[in-house]
XYZ file of N, CA and C in Angstrom:
459
model
N 0.844 -1.149 0.011
C -0.026 -0.069 -0.038
C 0.874 1.252 0.051
N 0.562 2.172 -0.893
C 1.371 3.405 -0.979
C 1.063 4.369 0.062
N 2.043 5.056 0.601
C 1.825 6.136 1.637
C 1.426 7.511 0.958
N 1.526 7.565 -0.388
C 1.196 8.753 -1.038
C -0.272 8.859 -1.384
N -0.875 9.930 -0.972
C -2.303 10.194 -1.129
C -2.512 10.947 -2.514
N -3.493 10.452 -3.201
C -3.751 11.130 -4.481
C -4.857 12.148 -4.192
N -4.454 13.289 -3.700
C -5.414 14.284 -3.215
C -6.288 14.772 -4.429
N -7.469 15.180 -4.098
C -8.430 15.820 -5.168
C -7.833 17.274 -5.418
N -7.860 17.601 -6.680
C -7.489 19.035 -6.990
C -8.624 19.930 -6.628
N -8.420 21.276 -6.726
C -9.527 22.045 -6.259
C -10.791 21.939 -6.921
N -10.904 21.816 -8.282
C -12.183 21.584 -8.925
C -12.783 20.257 -8.520
N -11.992 19.212 -8.379
C -12.554 17.973 -7.988
C -13.082 18.027 -6.570
N -12.330 18.734 -5.706
C -12.776 18.790 -4.257
C -14.074 19.732 -4.214
N -14.121 20.720 -5.028
C -15.374 21.493 -5.066
C -16.562 20.800 -5.512
N -16.363 19.862 -6.564
C -17.479 19.137 -7.124
C -17.901 18.094 -6.042
N -16.944 17.410 -5.439
C -17.199 16.475 -4.407
C -18.043 17.045 -3.241
N -17.570 18.227 -2.851
C -18.171 18.759 -1.693
C -19.696 19.156 -2.009
N -19.921 19.662 -3.171
C -21.376 19.999 -3.491
C -22.168 18.722 -3.722
N -21.555 17.684 -4.309
C -22.301 16.338 -4.353
C -22.592 15.825 -3.045
N -21.568 15.864 -2.123
C -21.655 15.396 -0.722
C -22.875 16.087 0.068
N -22.861 17.388 -0.203
C -23.957 18.196 0.432
C -25.377 17.725 -0.086
N -25.454 17.481 -1.360
C -26.723 16.975 -2.068
C -27.076 15.620 -1.405
N -26.140 14.739 -1.154
C -26.347 13.430 -0.585
C -27.032 13.536 0.890
N -26.701 14.670 1.433
C -27.286 14.945 2.874
C -28.604 15.684 2.687
N -28.654 16.685 1.963
C -29.769 17.673 1.978
C -30.904 16.949 1.290
N -30.797 16.418 0.065
C -31.994 15.923 -0.801
C -32.764 14.849 -0.016
N -31.970 13.786 0.531
C -32.846 12.812 1.230
C -33.574 13.295 2.514
N -32.989 14.284 3.147
C -33.639 14.946 4.283
C -34.840 15.715 3.863
N -34.740 16.405 2.792
C -35.917 17.195 2.175
C -37.002 16.256 1.874
N -36.712 15.284 1.084
C -37.765 14.239 0.609
C -38.292 13.542 1.785
N -37.482 13.080 2.760
C -38.011 12.340 3.843
C -38.918 13.220 4.726
N -38.479 14.552 4.963
C -39.191 15.495 5.739
C -40.589 15.698 5.137
N -40.658 15.824 3.761
C -41.974 16.093 3.134
C -42.828 14.823 3.156
N -42.251 13.612 3.001
C -42.941 12.317 3.134
C -43.501 12.197 4.536
N -42.742 12.557 5.501
C -43.229 12.439 6.927
C -44.391 13.355 7.200
N -44.209 14.556 6.692
C -45.215 15.700 6.988
C -46.515 15.331 6.248
N -46.419 14.921 4.933
C -47.623 14.673 4.038
C -48.246 13.360 4.375
N -47.481 12.289 4.576
C -48.009 10.957 4.493
C -47.765 10.047 5.787
N -46.932 10.733 6.692
C -46.693 9.982 8.020
C -45.884 8.704 7.830
N -45.042 8.769 6.867
C -44.110 7.699 6.691
C -42.735 8.181 6.129
N -41.781 7.268 6.249
C -40.446 7.706 5.727
C -40.355 7.484 4.188
N -39.373 8.040 3.522
C -39.091 7.920 2.070
C -38.843 6.371 1.909
N -38.230 5.742 2.769
C -37.773 4.391 2.578
C -39.061 3.492 2.634
N -39.908 3.721 3.662
C -41.100 3.028 3.690
C -41.951 3.143 2.467
N -41.990 4.367 1.938
C -42.697 4.554 0.668
C -42.057 3.870 -0.464
N -40.865 3.811 -0.611
C -40.172 3.196 -1.666
C -40.486 1.654 -1.658
N -40.489 1.087 -0.513
C -40.879 -0.287 -0.285
C -42.295 -0.594 -0.626
N -43.143 0.217 -0.178
C -44.509 0.047 -0.649
C -44.814 0.284 -2.120
N -44.211 1.233 -2.581
C -44.363 1.544 -4.056
C -43.753 0.320 -4.971
N -42.643 -0.203 -4.538
C -42.068 -1.321 -5.088
C -43.061 -2.493 -5.081
N -43.617 -2.766 -3.986
C -44.656 -3.932 -3.847
C -45.875 -3.504 -4.775
N -46.323 -2.319 -4.886
C -47.422 -1.989 -5.632
C -47.190 -2.330 -7.066
N -46.048 -2.319 -7.488
C -45.681 -2.587 -8.900
C -45.288 -3.991 -9.197
N -45.234 -4.819 -8.216
C -44.843 -6.217 -8.359
C -46.158 -7.037 -8.721
N -45.875 -8.149 -9.435
C -46.946 -9.087 -9.878
C -47.723 -9.489 -8.585
N -49.034 -9.354 -8.458
C -49.761 -9.688 -7.291
C -49.567 -8.930 -6.169
N -48.816 -7.740 -6.342
C -48.353 -6.933 -5.248
C -47.596 -7.684 -4.155
N -46.886 -8.674 -4.631
C -46.139 -9.554 -3.696
C -44.669 -9.629 -4.163
N -43.845 -9.802 -3.148
C -42.348 -9.941 -3.404
C -41.716 -10.764 -2.229
N -40.891 -11.636 -2.497
C -40.183 -12.335 -1.389
C -39.374 -11.220 -0.616
N -39.406 -11.392 0.675
C -38.688 -10.368 1.520
C -37.259 -10.270 1.105
N -36.552 -11.334 0.663
C -35.205 -11.241 0.318
C -35.039 -10.457 -0.971
N -35.955 -10.606 -1.938
C -35.927 -9.820 -3.145
C -36.242 -8.345 -2.891
N -37.181 -8.181 -1.949
C -37.473 -6.783 -1.591
C -36.351 -6.062 -0.969
N -35.496 -6.777 -0.137
C -34.350 -6.188 0.284
C -33.382 -5.738 -0.664
N -33.241 -6.595 -1.702
C -32.310 -6.212 -2.882
C -32.898 -5.102 -3.614
N -34.166 -5.083 -3.836
C -34.950 -3.909 -4.592
C -34.631 -2.688 -3.856
N -34.861 -2.713 -2.555
C -34.832 -1.407 -1.824
C -33.403 -1.136 -1.365
N -32.409 -1.820 -1.713
C -30.954 -1.653 -1.369
C -30.817 -1.596 0.154
N -31.531 -2.484 0.883
C -31.489 -2.589 2.250
C -31.122 -3.950 2.732
N -30.641 -4.168 3.930
C -30.321 -5.453 4.426
C -31.533 -6.182 4.699
N -31.405 -7.487 4.604
C -32.529 -8.429 4.899
C -33.112 -8.105 6.409
N -32.242 -7.889 7.347
C -32.723 -7.524 8.616
C -33.551 -6.266 8.729
N -33.007 -5.251 7.991
C -33.738 -4.000 7.921
C -35.132 -4.117 7.275
N -35.175 -4.841 6.204
C -36.471 -4.992 5.548
C -37.387 -5.840 6.339
N -36.874 -6.880 6.922
C -37.751 -7.745 7.804
C -38.377 -6.849 8.957
N -37.599 -6.037 9.571
C -38.152 -5.212 10.595
C -39.167 -4.239 10.070
N -38.835 -3.640 8.798
C -39.660 -2.728 8.235
C -41.029 -3.351 7.902
N -41.017 -4.504 7.301
C -42.223 -5.185 6.950
C -42.941 -5.524 8.194
N -42.394 -5.859 9.351
C -43.216 -6.041 10.557
C -43.962 -4.708 10.982
N -43.194 -3.639 10.828
C -43.787 -2.302 11.220
C -44.927 -2.029 10.267
N -44.732 -2.234 8.937
C -45.879 -1.893 7.873
C -46.989 -2.827 8.136
N -46.773 -4.048 8.562
C -47.852 -5.055 8.840
C -48.611 -4.550 10.006
N -48.072 -3.949 11.003
C -48.819 -3.458 12.134
C -49.674 -2.287 11.743
N -49.307 -1.604 10.722
C -50.035 -0.498 10.133
C -51.079 -0.952 9.261
N -51.140 -2.239 9.006
C -52.147 -2.824 8.027
C -51.922 -2.577 6.539
N -50.624 -2.242 6.210
C -50.290 -1.852 4.801
C -49.679 -3.162 4.052
N -49.189 -4.064 4.871
C -48.388 -5.342 4.312
C -48.878 -6.434 5.183
N -48.903 -7.572 4.518
C -49.064 -8.798 5.312
C -47.904 -9.824 4.846
N -47.570 -10.692 5.781
C -46.671 -11.648 5.312
C -47.250 -12.986 5.354
N -46.599 -13.876 4.371
C -47.072 -15.298 4.326
C -45.999 -16.034 3.716
N -45.897 -17.347 4.148
C -44.936 -18.156 3.446
C -45.138 -18.308 1.900
N -44.016 -18.313 1.263
C -44.156 -18.421 -0.261
C -44.635 -19.920 -0.553
N -45.731 -19.928 -1.340
C -46.346 -21.234 -1.629
C -45.450 -22.073 -2.541
N -44.722 -21.457 -3.337
C -43.748 -22.202 -4.148
C -42.496 -22.778 -3.517
N -42.116 -22.109 -2.476
C -41.058 -22.549 -1.720
C -41.116 -22.014 -0.220
N -41.553 -22.814 0.633
C -41.908 -22.529 2.094
C -40.669 -22.027 2.867
N -39.427 -22.051 2.213
C -38.360 -21.577 2.953
C -38.294 -20.023 3.020
N -39.060 -19.414 2.083
C -39.123 -18.047 1.903
C -40.428 -17.340 2.474
N -40.332 -16.143 2.814
C -41.564 -15.383 3.253
C -41.762 -14.318 2.213
N -43.052 -14.166 1.857
C -43.385 -13.110 0.946
C -44.021 -11.877 1.802
N -43.732 -10.686 1.153
C -44.401 -9.396 1.694
C -45.483 -9.108 0.698
N -46.778 -9.018 1.061
C -47.828 -8.641 0.189
C -48.463 -7.425 0.565
N -48.542 -6.445 -0.305
C -49.271 -5.186 -0.152
C -50.672 -5.356 -0.004
N -51.291 -4.832 1.049
C -52.739 -5.171 1.303
C -53.471 -4.075 0.531
N -54.847 -4.112 0.496
C -55.601 -3.082 -0.244
C -55.410 -1.775 0.405
N -55.310 -1.791 1.777
C -55.145 -0.551 2.445
C -53.732 0.103 2.186
N -52.714 -0.736 2.070
C -51.396 -0.357 1.678
C -51.417 0.178 0.312
N -52.078 -0.465 -0.597
C -52.063 0.110 -1.883
C -52.818 1.463 -1.989
N -53.889 1.635 -1.202
C -54.554 2.896 -1.237
C -53.728 3.917 -0.619
N -52.758 3.565 0.251
C -51.908 4.595 0.911
C -50.815 5.009 -0.119
N -50.328 4.033 -0.986
C -49.456 4.377 -2.005
C -50.058 5.351 -3.042
N -51.233 4.966 -3.474
C -51.942 5.764 -4.455
C -52.216 7.214 -3.929
N -52.652 7.223 -2.711
C -52.853 8.615 -2.119
C -51.539 9.389 -1.907
N -50.446 8.721 -1.776
C -49.187 9.361 -1.432
C -48.420 9.794 -2.680
N -48.581 9.089 -3.710
C -47.769 9.169 -4.925
C -47.787 10.578 -5.576
N -48.996 11.278 -5.638
C -49.062 12.569 -6.257
C -48.190 13.592 -5.531
N -48.225 13.592 -4.189
C -47.442 14.588 -3.514
C -45.854 14.171 -3.606
N -45.578 12.916 -3.664
C -44.137 12.502 -3.811
C -43.638 13.075 -5.134
N -44.428 12.855 -6.222
C -44.077 13.226 -7.513
C -43.866 14.809 -7.624
N -44.825 15.464 -6.952
C -44.661 16.906 -6.814
C -43.224 17.290 -6.253
N -42.966 16.603 -5.069
C -41.659 16.893 -4.464
C -40.520 16.601 -5.288
N -40.512 15.477 -5.947
C -39.471 15.047 -6.873
C -39.258 16.127 -8.027
N -40.410 16.462 -8.556
C -40.374 17.508 -9.624
C -39.795 18.901 -9.139
N -40.295 19.269 -7.956
C -39.897 20.585 -7.429
C -38.372 20.558 -7.107
N -37.889 19.514 -6.429
C -36.497 19.462 -5.953
C -35.532 19.001 -6.953
N -35.860 18.272 -7.965
C -34.967 17.751 -8.954
C -35.305 17.977 -10.408
N -36.406 17.415 -10.858
C -36.664 17.441 -12.209
C -36.809 18.782 -12.868
N -37.591 19.676 -12.249
C -37.927 20.945 -12.711
C -36.771 21.908 -12.616
N -35.685 21.687 -11.851
C -34.544 22.632 -11.784
C -33.430 22.215 -12.786
N -33.733 21.146 -13.465
C -32.731 20.697 -14.494
C -33.298 20.798 -15.941
N -32.435 20.960 -16.882
C -32.837 20.916 -18.335
C -33.069 19.439 -18.602
N -33.795 19.100 -19.684
C -33.909 17.701 -20.089
C -32.485 17.031 -20.240
N -31.568 17.721 -20.853
C -30.190 17.109 -21.051
C -29.596 16.941 -19.701
N -29.676 17.885 -18.798
C -29.036 17.615 -17.543
C -29.703 16.533 -16.674
N -30.991 16.299 -16.869
C -31.648 15.200 -16.231
C -31.234 13.880 -16.669
N -31.001 13.792 -18.068
C -30.526 12.546 -18.720
C -29.091 12.335 -18.214
N -28.195 13.399 -18.141
C -26.924 13.192 -17.642
C -26.921 12.719 -16.137
N -27.826 13.266 -15.376
C -27.916 12.893 -14.029
C -28.088 11.347 -13.939
N -29.104 10.917 -14.705
C -29.323 9.468 -14.772
C -28.079 8.682 -15.140
N -27.426 9.068 -16.194
C -26.235 8.397 -16.662
C -25.109 8.381 -15.611
N -24.902 9.487 -15.013
C -23.921 9.650 -13.933
C -24.267 8.757 -12.760
N -25.592 8.777 -12.357
C -25.979 7.941 -11.199
C -25.723 6.431 -11.513
N -26.166 6.023 -12.794
C -25.883 4.713 -13.180
C -24.417 4.344 -13.199
N -23.542 5.179 -13.570
C -22.102 4.977 -13.553
C -21.555 4.753 -12.156
N -22.034 5.639 -11.321
C -21.547 5.509 -9.905
C -22.046 4.260 -9.206
N -23.299 3.943 -9.457
C -23.848 2.644 -8.868
C -23.172 1.459 -9.418
N -22.880 1.498 -10.752
C -22.091 0.247 -11.313
C -20.728 0.271 -10.643
N -20.162 1.411 -10.411
C -18.800 1.390 -9.849
C -18.840 0.772 -8.434
N -19.946 0.940 -7.776
C -19.969 0.461 -6.403
C -20.607 -1.048 -6.374
N -20.801 -1.583 -7.612
C -21.406 -2.937 -7.578
C -22.872 -3.013 -7.390
N -23.524 -1.796 -7.474
C -24.962 -1.861 -7.276
C -25.722 -2.049 -8.486
N -27.056 -1.652 -8.489
C -27.906 -2.020 -9.605
C -27.512 -1.329 -10.920
Protein backbone atom coordinates (compact mmCIF):
# COMPACT_ATOMS: atom_id res chain seq x y z
CA UNK A 1 0.00 0.00 0.00
CA UNK A 2 1.35 3.40 -1.00
CA UNK A 3 1.80 6.12 1.60
CA UNK A 4 1.23 8.75 -1.06
CA UNK A 5 -2.29 10.18 -1.13
CA UNK A 6 -3.77 11.09 -4.49
CA UNK A 7 -5.44 14.29 -3.24
CA UNK A 8 -8.32 15.87 -5.11
CA UNK A 9 -7.47 19.02 -7.00
CA UNK A 10 -9.46 22.18 -6.28
CA UNK A 11 -12.13 21.57 -8.94
CA UNK A 12 -12.53 17.90 -7.95
CA UNK A 13 -12.82 18.85 -4.28
CA UNK A 14 -15.38 21.55 -5.07
CA UNK A 15 -17.48 19.10 -7.12
CA UNK A 16 -17.22 16.42 -4.45
CA UNK A 17 -18.23 18.82 -1.65
CA UNK A 18 -21.32 19.98 -3.57
CA UNK A 19 -22.30 16.37 -4.34
CA UNK A 20 -21.71 15.34 -0.71
CA UNK A 21 -23.97 18.20 0.42
CA UNK A 22 -26.65 17.00 -2.01
CA UNK A 23 -26.39 13.47 -0.58
CA UNK A 24 -27.28 14.90 2.83
CA UNK A 25 -29.78 17.62 1.96
CA UNK A 26 -31.94 15.95 -0.72
CA UNK A 27 -32.82 12.79 1.25
CA UNK A 28 -33.61 14.95 4.28
CA UNK A 29 -35.90 17.17 2.23
CA UNK A 30 -37.70 14.24 0.62
CA UNK A 31 -38.00 12.38 3.92
CA UNK A 32 -39.26 15.45 5.77
CA UNK A 33 -41.93 16.09 3.14
CA UNK A 34 -42.95 12.41 3.13
CA UNK A 35 -43.21 12.39 6.93
CA UNK A 36 -45.23 15.61 6.96
CA UNK A 37 -47.59 14.70 4.13
CA UNK A 38 -47.97 10.93 4.52
CA UNK A 39 -46.72 9.98 7.99
CA UNK A 40 -44.09 7.60 6.67
CA UNK A 41 -40.45 7.67 5.69
CA UNK A 42 -39.16 7.87 2.16
CA UNK A 43 -37.76 4.34 2.59
CA UNK A 44 -41.15 2.99 3.71
CA UNK A 45 -42.78 4.61 0.69
CA UNK A 46 -40.17 3.15 -1.67
CA UNK A 47 -40.84 -0.34 -0.31
CA UNK A 48 -44.63 0.07 -0.57
CA UNK A 49 -44.33 1.52 -4.08
CA UNK A 50 -42.08 -1.38 -5.12
CA UNK A 51 -44.64 -3.86 -3.84
CA UNK A 52 -47.43 -1.98 -5.62
CA UNK A 53 -45.70 -2.56 -8.95
CA UNK A 54 -44.87 -6.24 -8.36
CA UNK A 55 -47.03 -9.01 -9.81
CA UNK A 56 -49.79 -9.72 -7.34
CA UNK A 57 -48.37 -6.88 -5.20
CA UNK A 58 -46.13 -9.59 -3.76
CA UNK A 59 -42.39 -10.00 -3.40
CA UNK A 60 -40.15 -12.31 -1.41
CA UNK A 61 -38.70 -10.38 1.49
CA UNK A 62 -35.18 -11.25 0.31
CA UNK A 63 -35.96 -9.84 -3.16
CA UNK A 64 -37.54 -6.78 -1.56
CA UNK A 65 -34.30 -6.18 0.36
CA UNK A 66 -32.32 -6.24 -2.90
CA UNK A 67 -34.88 -3.99 -4.59
CA UNK A 68 -34.78 -1.43 -1.78
CA UNK A 69 -30.99 -1.60 -1.36
CA UNK A 70 -31.49 -2.56 2.30
CA UNK A 71 -30.28 -5.42 4.42
CA UNK A 72 -32.53 -8.43 4.94
CA UNK A 73 -32.69 -7.57 8.65
CA UNK A 74 -33.73 -3.97 7.96
CA UNK A 75 -36.43 -5.01 5.50
CA UNK A 76 -37.73 -7.73 7.83
CA UNK A 77 -38.11 -5.18 10.64
CA UNK A 78 -39.70 -2.68 8.24
CA UNK A 79 -42.19 -5.25 6.93
CA UNK A 80 -43.20 -6.05 10.54
CA UNK A 81 -43.84 -2.32 11.18
CA UNK A 82 -45.79 -1.96 7.94
CA UNK A 83 -47.78 -5.05 8.86
CA UNK A 84 -48.77 -3.44 12.18
CA UNK A 85 -50.10 -0.46 10.21
CA UNK A 86 -52.17 -2.79 8.02
CA UNK A 87 -50.29 -1.91 4.82
CA UNK A 88 -48.47 -5.23 4.33
CA UNK A 89 -49.02 -8.82 5.32
CA UNK A 90 -46.54 -11.69 5.39
CA UNK A 91 -47.06 -15.27 4.38
CA UNK A 92 -44.92 -18.22 3.45
CA UNK A 93 -44.09 -18.49 -0.23
CA UNK A 94 -46.35 -21.21 -1.63
CA UNK A 95 -43.74 -22.14 -4.25
CA UNK A 96 -40.97 -22.54 -1.67
CA UNK A 97 -41.86 -22.51 2.02
CA UNK A 98 -38.31 -21.54 2.97
CA UNK A 99 -39.13 -17.97 1.92
CA UNK A 100 -41.55 -15.39 3.24
CA UNK A 101 -43.44 -13.06 0.95
CA UNK A 102 -44.43 -9.48 1.67
CA UNK A 103 -47.85 -8.70 0.21
CA UNK A 104 -49.22 -5.19 -0.15
CA UNK A 105 -52.74 -5.05 1.30
CA UNK A 106 -55.59 -3.09 -0.25
CA UNK A 107 -55.11 -0.52 2.53
CA UNK A 108 -51.39 -0.32 1.72
CA UNK A 109 -52.13 0.07 -1.97
CA UNK A 110 -54.57 2.88 -1.19
CA UNK A 111 -51.86 4.58 0.89
CA UNK A 112 -49.39 4.39 -2.04
CA UNK A 113 -51.99 5.75 -4.46
CA UNK A 114 -52.85 8.61 -2.10
CA UNK A 115 -49.18 9.43 -1.41
CA UNK A 116 -47.78 9.19 -4.95
CA UNK A 117 -49.01 12.57 -6.28
CA UNK A 118 -47.39 14.51 -3.44
CA UNK A 119 -44.18 12.53 -3.82
CA UNK A 120 -44.06 13.23 -7.55
CA UNK A 121 -44.64 16.93 -6.85
CA UNK A 122 -41.69 16.93 -4.45
CA UNK A 123 -39.41 15.08 -6.88
CA UNK A 124 -40.36 17.53 -9.63
CA UNK A 125 -39.86 20.60 -7.41
CA UNK A 126 -36.54 19.45 -5.93
CA UNK A 127 -34.90 17.72 -8.92
CA UNK A 128 -36.70 17.39 -12.25
CA UNK A 129 -37.90 20.96 -12.75
CA UNK A 130 -34.57 22.59 -11.78
CA UNK A 131 -32.70 20.68 -14.51
CA UNK A 132 -32.88 20.87 -18.27
CA UNK A 133 -33.89 17.66 -20.06
CA UNK A 134 -30.23 17.15 -21.04
CA UNK A 135 -29.07 17.65 -17.45
CA UNK A 136 -31.68 15.20 -16.19
CA UNK A 137 -30.50 12.60 -18.71
CA UNK A 138 -26.90 13.23 -17.62
CA UNK A 139 -27.90 12.87 -13.98
CA UNK A 140 -29.36 9.45 -14.76
CA UNK A 141 -26.26 8.40 -16.65
CA UNK A 142 -23.94 9.67 -13.91
CA UNK A 143 -26.00 7.92 -11.23
CA UNK A 144 -25.90 4.66 -13.20
CA UNK A 145 -22.12 4.91 -13.60
CA UNK A 146 -21.56 5.56 -9.88
CA UNK A 147 -23.89 2.71 -8.88
CA UNK A 148 -22.16 0.29 -11.27
CA UNK A 149 -18.80 1.37 -9.85
CA UNK A 150 -20.02 0.41 -6.39
CA UNK A 151 -21.37 -2.90 -7.63
CA UNK A 152 -24.98 -1.73 -7.24
CA UNK A 153 -27.91 -2.02 -9.60
